[in-house]
Amino acid sequence: MQGNRKPRIFISYRRNGGGEVARLVHKHLADRGYDVFLDLESLHGGNFDKALLKHIEERDVALVVLNPGTMNPRFGGQDWMR
């Protein structure tokens, strides 16, 4: 980050159980002028995996929403959160 620019934030969450909190955090930060990436709000089609990685690399901060059971194994090697 340079100067007085606010950090660009990437919010990661589980759709099942974390989406509501992630949307509330997104709104709170966006209302205060932060550039916040939330996939449901920001991705519009295309290759999801490739686009998601691109956005992660472009951000200064990754904010991870963890709710009970978030880190339980679910999808084997295809689990983005793990």
XYZ file of N, CA and C in Angstrom:
246
model
N 0.841 -1.171 0.000
C 0.000 0.000 0.000
C 0.887 1.235 0.000
N 0.442 2.244 -0.731
C 1.194 3.473 -0.793
C 0.338 4.634 -0.328
N 1.001 5.611 0.299
C 0.300 6.819 0.700
C -0.829 6.536 1.673
N -1.915 7.249 1.461
C -3.073 7.123 2.349
C -4.141 6.190 1.804
N -3.805 5.432 0.772
C -4.784 4.525 0.180
C -5.174 3.455 1.192
N -6.458 3.212 1.279
C -6.954 2.160 2.168
C -6.622 0.807 1.555
N -6.394 -0.207 2.385
C -6.089 -1.534 1.843
C -7.269 -2.106 1.062
N -6.931 -2.841 0.010
C -7.941 -3.555 -0.772
C -8.133 -4.910 -0.101
N -9.385 -5.280 0.151
C -9.693 -6.431 1.005
C -10.402 -7.529 0.227
N -9.977 -8.755 0.448
C -10.615 -9.942 -0.101
C -11.284 -10.669 1.061
N -12.575 -10.955 0.935
C -13.291 -11.686 1.988
C -13.514 -13.122 1.533
N -13.037 -14.055 2.339
C -13.203 -15.478 2.072
C -14.143 -16.061 3.125
N -15.038 -16.926 2.696
C -16.040 -17.485 3.603
C -16.634 -18.743 3.006
N -17.314 -19.502 3.835
C -18.097 -20.647 3.364
C -19.491 -20.154 3.045
N -20.011 -20.567 1.925
C -21.380 -20.174 1.559
C -22.373 -20.686 2.601
N -22.133 -21.881 3.099
C -23.029 -22.468 4.090
C -22.612 -22.010 5.481
N -23.256 -20.991 5.981
C -22.989 -20.536 7.336
C -22.167 -19.276 7.442
N -21.393 -18.921 6.437
C -20.553 -17.735 6.524
C -20.997 -16.586 5.640
N -21.922 -16.852 4.725
C -22.335 -15.849 3.760
C -22.960 -14.610 4.368
N -23.802 -14.798 5.365
C -24.469 -13.643 5.979
C -23.469 -12.722 6.665
N -22.554 -13.304 7.408
C -21.533 -12.505 8.091
C -20.643 -11.815 7.058
N -20.247 -12.547 6.023
C -19.390 -11.969 4.983
C -20.071 -10.784 4.305
N -21.354 -10.890 4.003
C -22.078 -9.781 3.372
C -22.184 -8.573 4.309
N -22.387 -8.817 5.596
C -22.438 -7.717 6.563
C -21.087 -7.005 6.675
N -20.013 -7.782 6.729
C -18.667 -7.195 6.794
C -18.388 -6.419 5.503
N -18.758 -7.006 4.364
C -18.574 -6.330 3.072
C -19.270 -4.975 3.069
N -20.523 -4.949 3.478
C -21.283 -3.697 3.492
C -20.646 -2.682 4.438
N -20.273 -3.134 5.629
C -19.663 -2.249 6.625
C -18.391 -1.595 6.063
N -17.519 -2.398 5.454
C -16.264 -1.876 4.917
C -16.490 -1.012 3.675
N -17.348 -1.463 2.774
C -17.627 -0.699 1.556
C -18.245 0.661 1.894
N -19.117 0.700 2.889
C -19.731 1.963 3.306
C -18.690 2.947 3.847
N -17.551 2.439 4.258
C -16.479 3.282 4.789
C -15.387 3.540 3.759
N -15.672 3.204 2.498
C -14.765 3.545 1.407
C -13.697 2.530 1.063
N -13.775 1.336 1.637
C -12.801 0.306 1.300
C -13.193 -0.383 -0.001
N -12.182 -0.804 -0.754
C -12.384 -1.603 -1.958
C -12.409 -3.052 -1.484
N -13.599 -3.659 -1.482
C -13.785 -4.991 -0.908
C -14.248 -5.959 -1.978
N -13.584 -7.108 -2.055
C -13.976 -8.159 -2.987
C -14.734 -9.240 -2.237
N -15.926 -9.519 -2.697
C -16.742 -10.620 -2.186
C -17.280 -11.323 -3.409
N -16.988 -12.600 -3.580
C -17.260 -13.271 -4.848
C -18.688 -13.123 -5.358
N -19.671 -13.259 -4.494
C -21.057 -13.150 -4.959
C -21.379 -11.743 -5.448
N -20.695 -10.747 -4.887
C -20.928 -9.358 -5.269
C -20.053 -8.965 -6.458
N -18.891 -9.628 -6.622
C -17.870 -9.135 -7.540
C -17.591 -10.004 -8.754
N -17.834 -11.306 -8.697
C -17.554 -12.185 -9.844
C -18.777 -12.286 -10.740
N -18.537 -12.202 -12.020
C -19.644 -12.249 -12.974
C -19.323 -13.243 -14.096
N -19.423 -14.531 -13.801
C -19.208 -15.554 -14.818
C -17.740 -15.812 -15.099
N -17.494 -16.696 -16.059
C -16.132 -17.050 -16.436
C -15.593 -18.189 -15.601
N -14.286 -18.365 -15.657
C -13.602 -19.421 -14.916
C -13.454 -18.980 -13.460
N -14.276 -19.550 -12.591
C -14.330 -19.148 -11.179
C -12.972 -19.279 -10.501
N -12.313 -20.439 -10.645
C -11.042 -20.671 -9.958
C -9.987 -19.651 -10.373
N -9.845 -19.446 -11.667
C -8.838 -18.521 -12.192
C -9.138 -17.084 -11.749
N -10.389 -16.683 -11.835
C -10.773 -15.328 -11.444
C -10.557 -15.112 -9.950
N -10.887 -16.106 -9.151
C -10.727 -15.993 -7.703
C -9.247 -15.823 -7.332
N -8.384 -16.634 -7.923
C -6.949 -16.516 -7.647
C -6.417 -15.147 -8.055
N -6.878 -14.631 -9.172
C -6.456 -13.312 -9.643
C -6.831 -12.242 -8.619
N -8.040 -12.306 -8.109
C -8.486 -11.316 -7.137
C -7.753 -11.439 -5.806
N -7.429 -12.649 -5.390
C -6.656 -12.848 -4.159
C -5.287 -12.183 -4.307
N -4.641 -12.411 -5.446
C -3.308 -11.842 -5.679
C -3.319 -10.320 -5.728
N -4.414 -9.723 -6.157
C -4.507 -8.268 -6.312
C -4.806 -7.538 -5.003
N -5.183 -8.253 -3.967
C -5.617 -7.618 -2.721
C -4.472 -7.493 -1.724
N -4.600 -6.508 -0.845
C -3.608 -6.286 0.206
C -3.887 -7.136 1.437
N -5.175 -7.417 1.678
C -5.610 -8.096 2.898
C -6.587 -9.203 2.539
N -6.433 -10.352 3.175
C -7.415 -11.433 3.064
C -8.078 -11.580 4.422
N -9.380 -11.399 4.436
C -10.168 -11.532 5.656
C -10.956 -12.831 5.545
N -10.726 -13.749 6.471
C -11.361 -15.060 6.417
C -12.429 -15.142 7.499
N -13.656 -15.436 7.086
C -14.767 -15.602 8.011
C -14.825 -17.083 8.384
N -14.583 -17.379 9.658
C -14.612 -18.758 10.144
C -15.818 -18.935 11.065
N -16.660 -19.861 10.720
C -17.791 -20.202 11.567
C -17.623 -21.656 12.001
N -18.374 -22.122 12.987
C -18.209 -23.512 13.441
C -18.278 -24.500 12.270
N -17.294 -25.370 12.197
C -17.255 -26.396 11.163
C -16.582 -25.969 9.873
N -16.131 -24.726 9.781
C -15.525 -24.236 8.539
C -14.354 -25.092 8.079
N -13.528 -25.518 9.003
C -12.318 -26.240 8.617
C -12.486 -27.754 8.614
N -13.695 -28.254 8.816
C -13.931 -29.687 8.709
C -13.729 -30.116 7.255
N -13.080 -31.265 7.032
C -12.891 -31.721 5.653
C -14.235 -31.902 4.943
N -14.332 -31.368 3.727
C -15.579 -31.478 2.967
C -15.365 -31.923 1.534
N -14.372 -31.350 0.876
C -14.245 -31.558 -0.565
C -12.899 -32.151 -0.967
N -12.185 -32.748 -0.048
C -10.884 -33.314 -0.372
C -9.919 -32.252 -0.858
N -9.220 -32.519 -1.946
C -8.232 -31.591 -2.502
C -8.841 -30.397 -3.196
N -10.139 -30.372 -3.402
C -10.785 -29.280 -4.109
C -11.401 -28.230 -3.182
N -10.988 -28.210 -1.950
C -11.577 -27.340 -0.958
C -10.792 -26.033 -0.873
N -11.349 -24.940 -1.389
C -10.670 -23.636 -1.406
C -10.343 -23.148 -0.011
N -11.207 -23.287 0.914
C -10.988 -22.748 2.254
C -9.824 -23.448 2.949
N -9.762 -24.756 2.828
C -8.688 -25.502 3.481
C -7.398 -25.254 2.754
